[in-house]
């Protein structure tokens, strides 16, 4: 669903004559949208006439990597900028796993947004609140303060001329029962601090008089659900923390500690080069970190994880002291709603543009033609085709039963694109991608006049002319190529704490496709 | 009540033939008790015979200043030491007000107990739990783990040969409605961190769109209840924090911030030398910190403080964004219960010892005689008499109507002593006092053999001979005398953050009597 709406959003660019521009980090669910008021909206036109003398107002949602780098690179001399975020600080997220084990102090991974703003001569305003809804009809966002038990209205709305949505993703529990109640996450600084306290609690409880060894074992069993980069990095951090520090402080229970990684796929780090995930598994085995692959967690309770072993179909109950849930992220509901709202007619627009003979169906040739332009803007589509060894687009024409088709109608077209979209793994959920997207977008605003006079983007579908801006590209794609899998792997696992390296890993995974 | 039981406890020393030794920091409610199993308890005698070969076991309750300094100075070569505390760290409490404003990081004011223990070669065991009950009959303490939602029994009991109670005090709300629900305190590190977050929240909420200036003012009104050293120091810290840092980050509301100190007495710092409290008030006035003296808080609600103006008797409602409650501390219930349990017959014992003519009443002479011995052990009694200009003890003989009496019976005697006790202000609630008490007690254990062979304490009442140990004395009493009130006052208020100085202040107040 997320993927689909993402691509719909992406396609929307064509139809909206550069009124709407999207750069999105889909695999993180992280999203950066720039939306300008659409001219054919009477109400808005009227408003803009009234405000014609006023500087345009940009509202930025989010203070993560994308939002913050946008603020830092934005030339605010010609815009009024307002920022809305429930966090009044920017968090250096790649270091969160290190915070959980005290390798790094929480305070040293955060930067107050108001300090960043101050450096911009106070021309940017910040509101600590979360966005509840985007109302593109009226060009406004509905926000709610996250501070309770103080006097005054909590809800307020902000009008925008340009809206930048950079709220990032949210934890994806896949609606697994008990996850929200009994699991820890690794998204926010508070999560990391809470994990740290909980690990210590587990040890303090485990050493108390009157517990059976079985109970001590349970309290000292740390389960990580999800064998992706974050989960694996945390497992490695925790292992070092336990065996370098905690066993010295709690010597009596040092042999009862256990760390387990539960992975639904056949390998941990399965988006990575095979050599890497293989090395990681070997290293973990050597470290005594148990890796349970092919197991899907069906529910989590206060003291146990209930999982299904795919191969045998049997259900296994795993007692635990703490569970960290790290199975990926999803798009925030209000963003999905927004994307659907503005993304509706786009696919049909591009379909019509492609259907040159107005037959109501696309031939392979017609499809190929538009696909090229899609690829210009969305290299991941090409990467997808490559990674799936689809030498020709005809593959996309197969119906659900896998039968070849000569032509596709609008539905088949949507299906094909959403298929590409849902499979898309080529945009890594890295801080770097988001940061680049932020400064890319800032650049678009900074070169607004110039680019609208001399468009530098690819040709338009809906009408004549070209897009004002060149599409976003990952400047560093493959930059870390020299880093061979084995070498990188040789840096497992303690070294993963440094942002540089973990990013390399992700980049490597992209490059390795 | 606390005071009374304290003195009963104190007097208990005489009767129990050095079986029980008390050093107490009464004005803090902080308490340090050393209790040995009493020989005439059959059960215990039996037990000790069984364990005769075993090293004696000392159980220490609490990891504050007293407990920690005890652990650091204790020679554990001849004892098994176990420590029980809900906090697995030692907190450098005098810096808490600085933590509230970020002048000092929380992590830099705490030291993990297990690190301290590690230095003692792991011969000390620590249990993270709180003591629910002391059972002197069976020489054991009932404890409960503070860690929830992990498997295994939470309650356990520890037997002791010697018990050291160093749990410190708890916040005293005087049962004022709403205080627990709506006020912040300054006892624990978590309190300080919570205050810091709340101050920021108040500013974030106050700058949001759509609030009236009145609402902004309310959210930015910081109320401190209690004009003692802690409350005053916090008010000063907060003022600096607001005017040096926050106004730069929240310029739009800088004129709406207000800090108010509510004090029931006629002056803030009223246990201090008059010149000091006078200076503090002037300085606060200059800083725009409002000081409301002679006002008693009758209730606190989410958004307002309800107080009674003593002079006029009228009730005033004060809207607030945050309230910090700092009106002093009280003894923890389980400690009070314990003191009463073991403190019962002591006063009658000393009364009998004093009533040489077995008349059932004490003459002034008889009273004077025992009082001298009380004073040897409890200098504060003398200080009390001095500070109240009671040149003779006859004053203590006055009945409730203030009529002189020739003799007192046991009840009048108790009343007189409890009166002294309740008035006692000469033991400041400082980290230094507690720390000294801790190492004093460690010294007693370290010199156990030697002192029991050659007692160095004052003569006994109940029987012949002397106490094994010299009583605890505040070695640093008056050490800070060179620090004149005006000079000290000249360091108001930002400077108060350093422990050294705040301690000086308290010591000065003692010395100034």
Short mmCIF file of C-alpha atoms in Angstrom, two decimals, chain B residues 66-480:
data_model
loop_
_atom_site.label_atom_id
_atom_site.label_comp_id
_atom_site.label_asym_id
_atom_site.label_seq_id
_atom_site.Cartn_x
_atom_site.Cartn_y
_atom_site.Cartn_z
CA UNK B 66 25.82 8.11 54.74
CA UNK B 67 25.53 4.64 53.26
CA UNK B 68 28.10 5.27 50.54
CA UNK B 69 30.71 6.82 52.81
CA UNK B 70 30.16 3.90 55.18
CA UNK B 71 30.90 1.49 52.34
CA UNK B 72 33.95 3.41 51.27
CA UNK B 73 35.49 3.56 54.77
CA UNK B 74 34.39 0.13 55.97
CA UNK B 75 37.17 -2.41 56.50
CA UNK B 76 35.36 -5.43 55.08
CA UNK B 77 38.09 -7.90 55.91
CA UNK B 78 36.15 -9.11 58.94
CA UNK B 79 32.51 -8.62 57.88
CA UNK B 80 30.17 -9.76 55.16
CA UNK B 81 28.48 -6.61 53.88
CA UNK B 82 25.22 -6.52 51.91
CA UNK B 83 23.67 -3.30 50.63
CA UNK B 84 19.99 -2.77 49.84
CA UNK B 85 18.77 0.31 47.99
CA UNK B 86 16.17 1.13 45.34
CA UNK B 87 18.86 3.23 43.66
CA UNK B 88 21.81 1.34 42.22
CA UNK B 89 23.76 4.59 42.15
CA UNK B 90 25.02 7.23 44.52
CA UNK B 91 23.81 10.75 43.70
CA UNK B 92 25.79 13.88 44.44
CA UNK B 93 22.62 15.57 45.66
CA UNK B 94 23.96 19.08 46.25
CA UNK B 95 24.25 19.45 42.49
CA UNK B 96 20.64 18.51 41.74
CA UNK B 97 19.47 22.12 41.40
CA UNK B 98 22.18 22.55 38.76
CA UNK B 99 20.95 19.46 36.93
CA UNK B 100 17.49 21.00 36.67
CA UNK B 101 18.97 23.74 34.53
CA UNK B 102 21.53 21.73 32.64
CA UNK B 103 24.44 23.49 34.33
CA UNK B 104 25.53 19.99 35.23
CA UNK B 105 24.74 16.76 33.43
CA UNK B 106 22.78 14.13 35.34
CA UNK B 107 25.33 11.46 34.54
CA UNK B 108 28.10 13.52 36.15
CA UNK B 109 26.36 13.66 39.52
CA UNK B 110 25.86 9.92 39.90
CA UNK B 111 28.22 7.07 40.64
CA UNK B 112 27.03 3.48 40.15
CA UNK B 113 27.03 1.60 43.45
CA UNK B 114 28.44 -1.44 41.71
CA UNK B 115 31.47 0.55 40.67
CA UNK B 116 32.03 1.57 44.27
CA UNK B 117 31.59 -2.04 45.34
CA UNK B 118 33.92 -3.28 42.60
CA UNK B 119 36.69 -1.16 44.10
CA UNK B 120 36.12 -3.05 47.35
CA UNK B 121 37.13 -6.28 45.58
CA UNK B 122 33.59 -7.53 45.19
CA UNK B 123 33.37 -8.44 48.87
CA UNK B 124 30.23 -6.33 49.15
CA UNK B 125 26.92 -7.48 47.66
CA UNK B 126 24.26 -5.11 46.38
CA UNK B 127 20.53 -5.72 45.97
CA UNK B 128 18.44 -3.18 44.07
CA UNK B 129 15.33 -3.19 46.23
CA UNK B 130 13.57 -1.09 48.82
CA UNK B 131 13.24 -2.12 52.45
CA UNK B 132 9.59 -2.59 53.42
CA UNK B 133 10.07 -3.52 57.08
CA UNK B 134 12.74 -4.03 59.67
CA UNK B 135 12.12 -7.03 61.93
CA UNK B 136 14.49 -6.56 64.90
CA UNK B 137 12.94 -9.55 66.68
CA UNK B 138 14.32 -11.90 64.06
CA UNK B 139 17.18 -9.68 62.92
CA UNK B 140 15.98 -9.48 59.37
CA UNK B 141 14.78 -6.93 56.82
CA UNK B 142 11.94 -7.52 54.36
CA UNK B 143 12.80 -6.12 50.92
CA UNK B 144 11.03 -5.73 47.58
CA UNK B 145 12.60 -5.38 44.15
CA UNK B 146 11.73 -2.11 42.40
CA UNK B 147 11.93 -3.80 38.99
CA UNK B 148 8.54 -4.89 37.77
CA UNK B 149 7.36 -6.99 34.80
CA UNK B 150 10.21 -9.48 35.03
CA UNK B 151 9.81 -13.07 36.19
CA UNK B 152 10.62 -14.24 39.72
CA UNK B 153 9.63 -13.32 43.27
CA UNK B 154 9.92 -9.61 44.03
CA UNK B 155 10.03 -9.92 47.82
CA UNK B 156 12.90 -11.37 49.81
CA UNK B 157 14.29 -11.10 53.32
CA UNK B 158 17.86 -10.69 54.53
CA UNK B 159 19.15 -11.69 57.95
CA UNK B 160 21.68 -9.44 59.63
CA UNK B 161 23.96 -9.45 62.60
CA UNK B 162 24.36 -5.72 62.31
CA UNK B 163 21.93 -3.41 60.55
CA UNK B 164 22.86 0.01 59.26
CA UNK B 165 19.86 2.16 58.37
CA UNK B 166 20.94 4.97 56.09
CA UNK B 167 17.89 5.45 53.91
CA UNK B 168 17.70 9.19 54.27
CA UNK B 169 14.48 11.13 54.33
CA UNK B 170 11.46 11.42 52.09
CA UNK B 171 9.72 14.48 50.77
CA UNK B 172 7.30 15.97 53.28
CA UNK B 173 4.07 17.12 51.65
CA UNK B 174 2.35 17.75 55.00
CA UNK B 175 -0.56 15.93 53.33
CA UNK B 176 -1.33 19.03 51.30
CA UNK B 177 -3.92 18.04 48.66
CA UNK B 178 -2.62 17.87 45.09
CA UNK B 179 1.08 18.09 45.94
CA UNK B 180 1.93 14.50 45.02
CA UNK B 181 -0.08 14.76 41.79
CA UNK B 182 0.95 18.19 40.53
CA UNK B 183 4.27 19.17 42.09
CA UNK B 184 7.88 18.47 41.26
CA UNK B 185 10.42 17.64 43.95
CA UNK B 186 14.19 17.93 44.24
CA UNK B 187 15.17 14.71 45.98
CA UNK B 188 16.27 12.35 43.21
CA UNK B 189 18.16 12.68 39.95
CA UNK B 190 14.99 11.76 38.07
CA UNK B 191 13.24 14.69 39.76
CA UNK B 192 15.86 17.09 38.47
CA UNK B 193 15.68 15.72 34.94
CA UNK B 194 11.90 15.87 34.98
CA UNK B 195 12.01 19.50 36.11
CA UNK B 196 14.37 20.35 33.26
CA UNK B 197 12.06 18.78 30.68
CA UNK B 198 9.03 20.50 32.20
CA UNK B 199 10.64 23.95 32.12
CA UNK B 200 11.33 23.49 28.39
CA UNK B 201 7.78 22.20 27.84
CA UNK B 202 6.41 25.32 29.50
CA UNK B 203 8.32 27.49 27.04
CA UNK B 204 7.45 25.36 24.00
CA UNK B 205 3.77 25.52 24.88
CA UNK B 206 3.90 29.23 25.69
CA UNK B 207 5.22 30.21 22.24
CA UNK B 208 2.59 28.26 20.26
CA UNK B 209 0.11 30.12 18.07
CA UNK B 210 -3.36 30.76 19.43
CA UNK B 211 -2.58 31.28 23.11
CA UNK B 212 -3.62 34.45 24.91
CA UNK B 213 -0.91 36.42 26.68
CA UNK B 214 -2.62 35.45 29.93
CA UNK B 215 -2.23 31.78 29.07
CA UNK B 216 1.39 32.31 28.09
CA UNK B 217 2.03 34.04 31.42
CA UNK B 218 0.44 31.17 33.33
CA UNK B 219 2.53 28.56 31.55
CA UNK B 220 5.66 30.60 32.22
CA UNK B 221 4.95 31.13 35.92
CA UNK B 222 7.34 28.95 37.91
CA UNK B 223 6.35 28.59 41.55
CA UNK B 224 8.68 27.29 44.26
CA UNK B 225 6.99 26.34 47.53
CA UNK B 226 9.45 26.55 50.40
CA UNK B 227 12.10 29.21 50.99
CA UNK B 228 14.74 26.90 52.41
CA UNK B 229 18.23 26.47 50.95
CA UNK B 230 17.06 24.02 48.26
CA UNK B 231 14.09 26.07 47.10
CA UNK B 232 16.08 29.30 47.12
CA UNK B 233 19.00 27.74 45.29
CA UNK B 234 16.68 26.30 42.66
CA UNK B 235 14.93 29.65 42.20
CA UNK B 236 18.32 31.31 41.67
CA UNK B 237 19.43 28.59 39.22
CA UNK B 238 16.19 28.81 37.30
CA UNK B 239 16.46 32.58 37.08
CA UNK B 240 19.92 32.32 35.56
CA UNK B 241 18.81 29.53 33.22
CA UNK B 242 15.86 31.59 31.98
CA UNK B 243 17.66 34.88 31.57
CA UNK B 244 20.97 33.61 30.25
CA UNK B 245 19.77 30.81 27.96
CA UNK B 246 16.04 30.42 27.43
CA UNK B 247 15.18 34.01 26.55
CA UNK B 248 17.60 33.70 23.62
CA UNK B 249 15.79 30.60 22.37
CA UNK B 250 12.27 31.91 23.06
CA UNK B 251 12.66 35.67 22.58
CA UNK B 252 8.97 36.23 21.88
CA UNK B 253 7.95 35.42 25.47
CA UNK B 254 10.91 36.68 27.44
CA UNK B 255 8.85 39.35 29.21
CA UNK B 256 6.14 36.90 30.29
CA UNK B 257 8.35 34.68 32.48
CA UNK B 258 7.94 34.90 36.25
CA UNK B 259 9.48 33.06 39.19
CA UNK B 260 7.77 33.09 42.59
CA UNK B 261 8.93 31.69 45.93
CA UNK B 262 6.17 30.99 48.47
CA UNK B 263 7.39 30.86 52.06
CA UNK B 264 5.23 30.24 55.11
CA UNK B 265 7.67 31.97 57.44
CA UNK B 266 8.41 35.70 57.50
CA UNK B 267 11.70 35.29 55.65
CA UNK B 268 13.31 32.91 53.19
CA UNK B 269 16.36 31.05 54.52
CA UNK B 270 14.95 31.66 57.98
CA UNK B 271 17.25 29.06 59.52
CA UNK B 272 20.14 31.22 58.37
CA UNK B 273 21.79 34.22 59.84
CA UNK B 274 19.46 37.20 59.45
CA UNK B 275 21.91 39.12 57.28
CA UNK B 276 21.95 36.26 54.81
CA UNK B 277 18.21 35.80 54.42
CA UNK B 278 17.85 39.58 54.21
CA UNK B 279 20.48 39.76 51.48
CA UNK B 280 18.87 36.90 49.59
CA UNK B 281 15.51 38.67 49.63
CA UNK B 282 17.03 41.90 48.36
CA UNK B 283 18.91 40.08 45.64
CA UNK B 284 15.76 38.22 44.57
CA UNK B 285 13.83 41.47 44.46
CA UNK B 286 16.51 42.94 42.22
CA UNK B 287 16.32 39.84 39.98
CA UNK B 288 12.54 40.10 39.76
CA UNK B 289 12.01 36.84 41.66
CA UNK B 290 8.87 37.42 43.70
CA UNK B 291 9.03 36.26 47.32
CA UNK B 292 5.66 35.74 49.03
CA UNK B 293 6.33 35.32 52.76
CA UNK B 294 3.76 34.46 55.40
CA UNK B 295 1.77 32.42 52.90
CA UNK B 296 0.80 28.80 53.49
CA UNK B 297 -0.09 26.60 50.51
CA UNK B 298 -3.35 24.78 51.27
CA UNK B 299 -3.72 22.89 47.97
CA UNK B 300 -2.21 22.53 44.52
CA UNK B 301 -4.14 21.82 41.31
CA UNK B 302 -3.01 21.22 37.75
CA UNK B 303 -2.95 24.89 36.87
CA UNK B 304 -2.98 26.77 40.16
CA UNK B 305 -1.69 26.96 43.71
CA UNK B 306 -4.18 27.81 46.43
CA UNK B 307 -2.55 29.59 49.38
CA UNK B 308 -3.62 31.30 52.58
CA UNK B 309 -2.16 34.66 53.48
CA UNK B 310 -1.49 34.37 57.20
CA UNK B 311 -1.77 38.07 58.01
CA UNK B 312 -5.15 38.66 56.39
CA UNK B 313 -6.46 35.08 56.48
CA UNK B 314 -7.61 35.41 52.89
CA UNK B 315 -7.12 32.71 50.27
CA UNK B 316 -5.29 33.53 47.03
CA UNK B 317 -5.22 31.43 43.86
CA UNK B 318 -1.92 31.56 41.98
CA UNK B 319 -1.95 30.21 38.39
CA UNK B 320 1.23 28.29 37.48
CA UNK B 321 2.95 26.38 34.72
CA UNK B 322 5.11 24.39 37.11
CA UNK B 323 5.40 24.01 40.89
CA UNK B 324 8.48 22.75 42.71
CA UNK B 325 7.71 21.57 46.25
CA UNK B 326 10.64 22.04 48.59
CA UNK B 327 9.33 22.37 52.13
CA UNK B 328 11.60 19.95 53.88
CA UNK B 329 11.72 16.25 54.51
CA UNK B 330 10.36 13.63 56.86
CA UNK B 331 11.34 10.21 58.17
CA UNK B 332 10.31 7.25 56.06
CA UNK B 333 7.41 5.32 57.64
CA UNK B 334 9.24 1.99 57.96
CA UNK B 335 12.06 3.76 59.79
CA UNK B 336 9.68 5.52 62.14
CA UNK B 337 7.97 2.23 62.91
CA UNK B 338 11.33 0.66 63.59
CA UNK B 339 12.42 3.50 65.87
CA UNK B 340 9.24 3.27 67.87
CA UNK B 341 9.49 -0.48 68.11
CA UNK B 342 12.98 -0.47 69.54
CA UNK B 343 12.77 2.88 71.28
CA UNK B 344 10.01 2.11 73.75
CA UNK B 345 11.44 1.63 77.19
CA UNK B 346 14.46 3.81 76.84
CA UNK B 347 13.13 7.00 78.33
CA UNK B 348 11.89 5.22 81.39
CA UNK B 349 15.31 3.60 81.74
CA UNK B 350 17.11 6.88 81.72
CA UNK B 351 14.41 8.30 84.00
CA UNK B 352 14.99 5.55 86.53
CA UNK B 353 18.74 5.99 86.29
CA UNK B 354 18.28 9.69 86.95
CA UNK B 355 15.71 9.26 89.74
CA UNK B 356 18.36 8.47 92.35
CA UNK B 357 15.97 8.80 95.30
CA UNK B 358 13.44 6.55 93.56
CA UNK B 359 10.83 9.23 94.20
CA UNK B 360 9.17 8.65 90.85
CA UNK B 361 9.91 12.25 89.99
CA UNK B 362 13.04 14.12 88.96
CA UNK B 363 14.21 17.18 90.80
CA UNK B 364 15.96 19.90 88.89
CA UNK B 365 19.24 18.63 90.32
CA UNK B 366 18.58 15.09 89.21
CA UNK B 367 17.60 16.33 85.75
CA UNK B 368 20.69 18.52 85.52
CA UNK B 369 22.84 15.53 86.36
CA UNK B 370 21.60 13.38 83.50
CA UNK B 371 21.39 16.33 81.16
CA UNK B 372 25.15 16.76 81.36
CA UNK B 373 25.56 13.25 80.04
CA UNK B 374 22.95 13.83 77.40
CA UNK B 375 24.90 16.88 76.29
CA UNK B 376 28.18 14.96 76.01
CA UNK B 377 26.55 12.74 73.49
CA UNK B 378 24.15 15.22 71.94
CA UNK B 379 25.78 18.62 71.57
CA UNK B 380 22.65 19.79 69.81
CA UNK B 381 20.87 19.73 73.15
CA UNK B 382 23.35 22.27 74.43
CA UNK B 383 23.09 24.24 71.23
CA UNK B 384 19.35 24.19 71.67
CA UNK B 385 19.58 25.51 75.20
CA UNK B 386 22.01 28.20 74.06
CA UNK B 387 20.04 29.14 70.97
CA UNK B 388 16.96 29.49 73.14
CA UNK B 389 18.92 31.38 75.75
CA UNK B 390 17.86 28.85 78.36
CA UNK B 391 20.63 29.52 80.80
CA UNK B 392 19.25 26.92 83.12
CA UNK B 393 17.47 23.71 82.49
CA UNK B 394 14.64 24.90 84.76
CA UNK B 395 13.10 26.34 81.63
CA UNK B 396 12.47 22.81 80.49
CA UNK B 397 10.48 22.24 83.62
CA UNK B 398 7.77 24.63 82.62
CA UNK B 399 4.46 22.89 81.95
CA UNK B 400 2.31 23.53 78.92
CA UNK B 401 0.92 26.69 80.58
CA UNK B 402 4.46 27.82 81.13
CA UNK B 403 4.30 27.51 84.93
CA UNK B 404 7.52 26.56 86.68
CA UNK B 405 7.61 23.15 88.28
CA UNK B 406 9.76 21.83 91.14
CA UNK B 407 9.82 18.29 89.88
CA UNK B 408 8.73 16.34 86.80
CA UNK B 409 7.34 12.86 86.52
CA UNK B 410 8.17 10.50 83.67
CA UNK B 411 5.58 12.14 81.41
CA UNK B 412 6.85 15.63 82.06
CA UNK B 413 10.34 14.33 81.47
CA UNK B 414 9.40 12.82 78.12
CA UNK B 415 7.61 16.05 77.23
CA UNK B 416 10.62 18.17 78.10
CA UNK B 417 12.99 16.03 76.05
CA UNK B 418 10.65 15.76 73.09
CA UNK B 419 10.30 19.54 73.29
CA UNK B 420 14.07 19.94 73.04
CA UNK B 421 14.03 17.38 70.29
CA UNK B 422 11.26 18.90 68.21
CA UNK B 423 12.88 22.33 68.39
CA UNK B 424 16.24 20.98 67.40
CA UNK B 425 17.53 22.74 64.32
CA UNK B 426 21.23 22.45 64.93
CA UNK B 427 21.87 19.40 62.74
CA UNK B 428 21.87 20.72 59.20
CA UNK B 429 20.59 18.42 56.48
CA UNK B 430 23.87 18.47 54.63
CA UNK B 431 25.64 15.87 52.60
CA UNK B 432 28.66 16.46 54.82
CA UNK B 433 26.88 15.51 58.04
CA UNK B 434 25.56 12.30 56.52
CA UNK B 435 28.92 11.45 54.97
CA UNK B 436 30.67 11.98 58.31
CA UNK B 437 28.09 9.85 60.07
CA UNK B 438 28.75 7.10 57.57
CA UNK B 439 32.49 7.07 58.04
CA UNK B 440 32.10 7.50 61.80
CA UNK B 441 30.06 4.32 61.89
CA UNK B 442 32.52 2.52 59.61
CA UNK B 443 35.21 3.55 62.08
CA UNK B 444 33.23 2.00 64.93
CA UNK B 445 33.10 -1.34 63.13
CA UNK B 446 36.74 -1.12 62.13
CA UNK B 447 37.78 -0.55 65.76
CA UNK B 448 35.24 -3.03 67.14
CA UNK B 449 37.56 -5.31 69.11
CA UNK B 450 39.75 -2.56 70.40
CA UNK B 451 36.91 -0.36 71.59
CA UNK B 452 35.02 -3.19 73.26
CA UNK B 453 38.20 -4.10 75.17
CA UNK B 454 39.01 -0.51 76.04
CA UNK B 455 35.79 1.48 75.86
CA UNK B 456 36.38 5.08 74.84
CA UNK B 457 32.80 6.33 75.22
CA UNK B 458 31.09 8.14 78.13
CA UNK B 459 29.87 6.28 81.20
CA UNK B 460 26.84 4.07 81.00
CA UNK B 461 23.57 4.67 82.78
CA UNK B 462 21.88 1.30 82.86
CA UNK B 463 24.94 -0.43 84.22
CA UNK B 464 28.55 0.13 85.22
CA UNK B 465 31.32 0.82 82.72
CA UNK B 466 31.48 3.01 79.68
CA UNK B 467 30.21 3.05 76.12
CA UNK B 468 32.52 1.34 73.69
CA UNK B 469 32.59 4.28 71.27
CA UNK B 470 32.95 8.00 71.49
CA UNK B 471 29.76 9.66 70.26
CA UNK B 472 29.56 11.10 66.77
CA UNK B 473 30.59 14.76 66.56
CA UNK B 474 30.54 17.09 63.57
CA UNK B 475 34.19 17.53 63.00
CA UNK B 476 33.65 20.44 60.65
CA UNK B 477 31.29 22.40 62.82
CA UNK B 478 32.37 25.99 62.39
CA UNK B 479 35.10 25.09 59.96
CA UNK B 480 33.67 27.55 57.53
#
